[in-house]
Amino acid sequence: MLSNIFPQNFYLILNKTPIEKITEIRIRLLKKIVVAIGSKYFYLSEDGLTGNELKAIVAEKTLIEDIVKKACENSVYAYDNQIKNGFLTVCGGIRIGLTGEVVFDKNSVKTLKNINSLVIRVPHEIKGCSLPIMPYLVEKKFLNTLIVSPPGGGKTTMIRDIIYQLSQKSYCFNVLLVDERFEIANCFNGQATLDIGNFCDILSGTNKNYAFENGVKNLKPDIIATDEISNAKDYDSILYASSCGVSILASIHANGIDDLKQKTDFKILLENKVFSRFIILSQNDYPGKIEAIYDENLRLINL
Amino acid sequence: MKIFLIIIIFLCCVLIGINIKSYFIKRKTFYQNLNFFCENLFNEISFNNQKLSIIVRNNFYNFNEDFNTILLSFEDFLLNKISKKDFEKSLNKNLYYLNKTEIKSLLNFLYSIGSQTKEEEIDKIKKFIKHINIPIKEENEKTKKYSTLYFKLFIVLGLAIAIIFI
């Protein structure tokens, strides 16, 4: 997967590291390149991983430009929408967060230029990671579920596996996946590159408002799944779909149930008891660790 | 023996005439193909936001053999199947009828596509289409003026040599 985004010379260096275990690579302009294995950070040297700062490779501007161009399959224009939103999703589900100079045009972001930092996150499919919680999520129908964790907590991996389990013959739910940032199914030329099961339809690259409204009308889903709900518009879309009798599976950034209560716009979903299950993930021991499950009254369910 | 030699000299003159004629025709066809490819590129980027390698692949077999070979090697280069050096080699080999400056300008264009935003790409392609309109006109005129002229001239030359020998 990583060979799709890195120049050959750089990939050869990366190959000297335990490449399959890499979870994150941070490349900052004229700074030392940092590689994460699990939750531990190392510098990247010509000989592989190192703790020695002096041996670390410094990222040149050309490296950043080459990676962006290669990640965009030599078609940066085709990724305009992603770039102006500060990310790129590459074949295989690799997510690249971008920073640089934001160009505004009439109050909206036009593009991101002079890209100076790349946060490359490598997905790791963990088949079956949701199995311990599945009995708590399905009671005849799928209960509206919200996965809660801080960034890097394993939300996407968990959602992907829940969708996979739900859209297997054993559960047989028709799932509509709204993959706004191409992170869950990672559709590439229309085809999902990550396994999300047999009963799943995918709407990629669209906002939740459009997808929820059209999805409910046209695709007759049992469940709508989406990643990272974050603003009042997203919450409205969820309220709408939920009021139409469609179950919801979503995720949100928060450090726990108390953080969630503090989100002003989110209160509308809490008050309406839209979600029946809150799955709290943490990074304490490893990403994706299931800390707790709460019900619609925010009461802890014993695992 | 003498007649055989005269026939060979005449045929050589005809071949040189055909080569010169095809040189002009090839240049003209190349620029017409390039213009057509750029227009396709412009449309695909403006309206479909299609990726470069897909545009190139979709354009296969719309053109003559020379241009298709270029597109094939350009796609291989985009997909990292061949190196930049091999791509340039293939271009130089297949486009022997273009001079160094023309090949350099073509390479600069091909290398630059796909590195900017949609608006910038569209603008760049428009400018390039405008830029190649000049050689298209020139090559059309040259082909009209010289291709048949040189062909006929070499046939006449062959005949003249034959007559002199006889």
mmCIF file of N, CA and C in Angstrom, chain B residues 81-134:
data_model
loop_
_atom_site.group_PDB
_atom_site.id
_atom_site.type_symbol
_atom_site.label_atom_id
_atom_site.label_comp_id
_atom_site.label_asym_id
_atom_site.label_seq_id
_atom_site.Cartn_x
_atom_site.Cartn_y
_atom_site.Cartn_z
ATOM 1 N N LYS B 81 5.457 2.314 -14.276
ATOM 2 C CA LYS B 81 5.918 1.068 -14.888
ATOM 3 C C LYS B 81 7.231 1.311 -15.617
ATOM 4 N N ILE B 82 7.440 2.525 -16.104
ATOM 5 C CA ILE B 82 8.737 2.861 -16.712
ATOM 6 C C ILE B 82 9.264 4.139 -16.076
ATOM 7 N N SER B 83 10.593 4.308 -16.148
ATOM 8 C CA SER B 83 11.197 5.494 -15.534
ATOM 9 C C SER B 83 11.052 6.699 -16.461
ATOM 10 N N LYS B 84 11.377 7.860 -15.897
ATOM 11 C CA LYS B 84 11.328 9.103 -16.657
ATOM 12 C C LYS B 84 12.274 9.006 -17.862
ATOM 13 N N LYS B 85 13.439 8.409 -17.628
ATOM 14 C CA LYS B 85 14.448 8.281 -18.682
ATOM 15 C C LYS B 85 13.928 7.411 -19.835
ATOM 16 N N ASP B 86 13.298 6.298 -19.486
ATOM 17 C CA ASP B 86 12.767 5.395 -20.519
ATOM 18 C C ASP B 86 11.638 6.051 -21.298
ATOM 19 N N PHE B 87 10.850 6.841 -20.574
ATOM 20 C CA PHE B 87 9.751 7.544 -21.242
ATOM 21 C C PHE B 87 10.311 8.540 -22.266
ATOM 22 N N GLU B 88 11.341 9.285 -21.851
ATOM 23 C CA GLU B 88 11.943 10.266 -22.760
ATOM 24 C C GLU B 88 12.581 9.565 -23.960
ATOM 25 N N LYS B 89 13.209 8.422 -23.703
ATOM 26 C CA LYS B 89 13.823 7.640 -24.791
ATOM 27 C C LYS B 89 12.771 7.241 -25.811
ATOM 28 N N SER B 90 11.645 6.730 -25.295
ATOM 29 C CA SER B 90 10.579 6.265 -26.172
ATOM 30 C C SER B 90 10.024 7.430 -26.998
ATOM 31 N N LEU B 91 9.915 8.594 -26.358
ATOM 32 C CA LEU B 91 9.405 9.775 -27.057
ATOM 33 C C LEU B 91 10.356 10.191 -28.175
ATOM 34 N N ASN B 92 11.658 10.227 -27.844
ATOM 35 C CA ASN B 92 12.659 10.624 -28.840
ATOM 36 C C ASN B 92 12.678 9.657 -30.020
ATOM 37 N N LYS B 93 12.468 8.363 -29.701
ATOM 38 C CA LYS B 93 12.525 7.344 -30.753
ATOM 39 C C LYS B 93 11.305 7.462 -31.677
ATOM 40 N N ASN B 94 10.142 7.630 -31.070
ATOM 41 C CA ASN B 94 8.916 7.633 -31.869
ATOM 42 C C ASN B 94 8.633 8.967 -32.553
ATOM 43 N N LEU B 95 9.162 10.032 -31.965
ATOM 44 C CA LEU B 95 8.891 11.346 -32.549
ATOM 45 C C LEU B 95 10.159 11.896 -33.208
ATOM 46 N N TYR B 96 10.820 11.073 -34.014
ATOM 47 C CA TYR B 96 12.088 11.469 -34.642
ATOM 48 C C TYR B 96 11.906 12.666 -35.589
ATOM 49 N N TYR B 97 10.660 12.910 -36.024
ATOM 50 C CA TYR B 97 10.400 14.018 -36.953
ATOM 51 C C TYR B 97 10.209 15.364 -36.246
ATOM 52 N N LEU B 98 10.274 15.348 -34.888
ATOM 53 C CA LEU B 98 10.223 16.628 -34.153
ATOM 54 C C LEU B 98 11.642 17.020 -33.748
ATOM 55 N N ASN B 99 11.908 18.330 -33.677
ATOM 56 C CA ASN B 99 13.251 18.732 -33.240
ATOM 57 C C ASN B 99 13.317 18.763 -31.707
ATOM 58 N N LYS B 100 14.523 18.996 -31.180
ATOM 59 C CA LYS B 100 14.739 18.913 -29.726
ATOM 60 C C LYS B 100 13.862 19.894 -28.939
ATOM 61 N N THR B 101 13.737 21.103 -29.484
ATOM 62 C CA THR B 101 12.941 22.123 -28.774
ATOM 63 C C THR B 101 11.479 21.697 -28.692
ATOM 64 N N GLU B 102 10.993 21.132 -29.799
ATOM 65 C CA GLU B 102 9.583 20.710 -29.807
ATOM 66 C C GLU B 102 9.357 19.578 -28.800
ATOM 67 N N ILE B 103 10.300 18.619 -28.765
ATOM 68 C CA ILE B 103 10.157 17.508 -27.812
ATOM 69 C C ILE B 103 10.237 18.022 -26.375
ATOM 70 N N LYS B 104 11.136 18.963 -26.154
ATOM 71 C CA LYS B 104 11.284 19.515 -24.799
ATOM 72 C C LYS B 104 10.000 20.217 -24.356
ATOM 73 N N SER B 105 9.415 20.960 -25.268
ATOM 74 C CA SER B 105 8.182 21.685 -24.935
ATOM 75 C C SER B 105 7.047 20.682 -24.637
ATOM 76 N N LEU B 106 6.998 19.597 -25.439
ATOM 77 C CA LEU B 106 5.978 18.558 -25.207
ATOM 78 C C LEU B 106 6.192 17.884 -23.851
ATOM 79 N N LEU B 107 7.466 17.560 -23.559
ATOM 80 C CA LEU B 107 7.771 16.914 -22.272
ATOM 81 C C LEU B 107 7.414 17.815 -21.101
ATOM 82 N N ASN B 108 7.776 19.099 -21.226
ATOM 83 C CA ASN B 108 7.446 20.052 -20.149
ATOM 84 C C ASN B 108 5.951 20.070 -19.881
ATOM 85 N N PHE B 109 5.183 20.035 -20.961
ATOM 86 C CA PHE B 109 3.729 20.049 -20.805
ATOM 87 C C PHE B 109 3.248 18.768 -20.118
ATOM 88 N N LEU B 110 3.720 17.631 -20.630
ATOM 89 C CA LEU B 110 3.250 16.352 -20.071
ATOM 90 C C LEU B 110 3.637 16.201 -18.596
ATOM 91 N N TYR B 111 4.863 16.644 -18.262
ATOM 92 C CA TYR B 111 5.301 16.525 -16.864
ATOM 93 C C TYR B 111 4.523 17.467 -15.945
ATOM 94 N N SER B 112 4.063 18.589 -16.532
ATOM 95 C CA SER B 112 3.420 19.580 -15.657
ATOM 96 C C SER B 112 1.941 19.271 -15.413
ATOM 97 N N ILE B 113 1.323 18.449 -16.294
ATOM 98 C CA ILE B 113 -0.118 18.196 -16.093
ATOM 99 C C ILE B 113 -0.302 17.368 -14.809
ATOM 100 N N GLY B 114 -1.339 17.721 -14.091
ATOM 101 C CA GLY B 114 -1.710 16.920 -12.916
ATOM 102 C C GLY B 114 -1.098 17.376 -11.619
ATOM 103 N N SER B 115 -0.341 18.479 -11.653
ATOM 104 C CA SER B 115 0.314 18.881 -10.407
ATOM 105 C C SER B 115 -0.373 20.081 -9.759
ATOM 106 N N GLN B 116 -1.431 20.600 -10.414
ATOM 107 C CA GLN B 116 -2.059 21.809 -9.865
ATOM 108 C C GLN B 116 -3.562 21.629 -9.677
ATOM 109 N N THR B 117 -4.188 22.709 -9.224
ATOM 110 C CA THR B 117 -5.636 22.651 -8.999
ATOM 111 C C THR B 117 -6.372 22.637 -10.347
ATOM 112 N N LYS B 118 -7.647 22.340 -10.284
ATOM 113 C CA LYS B 118 -8.453 22.222 -11.508
ATOM 114 C C LYS B 118 -8.393 23.499 -12.364
ATOM 115 N N GLU B 119 -8.600 24.641 -11.699
ATOM 116 C CA GLU B 119 -8.595 25.917 -12.425
ATOM 117 C C GLU B 119 -7.273 26.145 -13.112
ATOM 118 N N GLU B 120 -6.179 25.885 -12.384
ATOM 119 C CA GLU B 120 -4.839 26.107 -12.944
ATOM 120 C C GLU B 120 -4.567 25.154 -14.108
ATOM 121 N N GLU B 121 -5.040 23.906 -13.959
ATOM 122 C CA GLU B 121 -4.839 22.916 -15.034
ATOM 123 C C GLU B 121 -5.571 23.358 -16.300
ATOM 124 N N ILE B 122 -6.827 23.770 -16.108
ATOM 125 C CA ILE B 122 -7.640 24.182 -17.261
ATOM 126 C C ILE B 122 -6.981 25.353 -17.982
ATOM 127 N N ASP B 123 -6.503 26.288 -17.169
ATOM 128 C CA ASP B 123 -5.833 27.466 -17.711
ATOM 129 C C ASP B 123 -4.580 27.064 -18.499
ATOM 130 N N LYS B 124 -3.835 26.140 -17.919
ATOM 131 C CA LYS B 124 -2.577 25.691 -18.553
ATOM 132 C C LYS B 124 -2.868 24.991 -19.887
ATOM 133 N N ILE B 125 -3.883 24.141 -19.900
ATOM 134 C CA ILE B 125 -4.205 23.408 -21.139
ATOM 135 C C ILE B 125 -4.680 24.382 -22.221
ATOM 136 N N LYS B 126 -5.501 25.350 -21.799
ATOM 137 C CA LYS B 126 -5.965 26.362 -22.766
ATOM 138 C C LYS B 126 -4.785 27.057 -23.421
ATOM 139 N N LYS B 127 -3.812 27.451 -22.583
ATOM 140 C CA LYS B 127 -2.633 28.155 -23.098
ATOM 141 C C LYS B 127 -1.846 27.253 -24.042
ATOM 142 N N PHE B 128 -1.738 25.965 -23.679
ATOM 143 C CA PHE B 128 -0.966 25.049 -24.514
ATOM 144 C C PHE B 128 -1.663 24.841 -25.857
ATOM 145 N N ILE B 129 -3.006 24.749 -25.835
ATOM 146 C CA ILE B 129 -3.751 24.595 -27.095
ATOM 147 C C ILE B 129 -3.496 25.825 -27.988
ATOM 148 N N LYS B 130 -3.502 26.990 -27.354
ATOM 149 C CA LYS B 130 -3.238 28.224 -28.099
ATOM 150 C C LYS B 130 -1.822 28.177 -28.684
ATOM 151 N N HIS B 131 -0.898 27.687 -27.856
ATOM 152 C CA HIS B 131 0.510 27.627 -28.258
ATOM 153 C C HIS B 131 0.706 26.678 -29.442
ATOM 154 N N ILE B 132 -0.004 25.530 -29.453
ATOM 155 C CA ILE B 132 0.212 24.582 -30.554
ATOM 156 C C ILE B 132 -0.617 24.908 -31.798
ATOM 157 N N ASN B 133 -1.489 25.908 -31.672
ATOM 158 C CA ASN B 133 -2.218 26.329 -32.872
ATOM 159 C C ASN B 133 -1.284 26.928 -33.920
ATOM 160 N N ILE B 134 -0.194 27.549 -33.465
ATOM 161 C CA ILE B 134 0.782 28.143 -34.397
ATOM 162 C C ILE B 134 1.444 27.043 -35.245
#
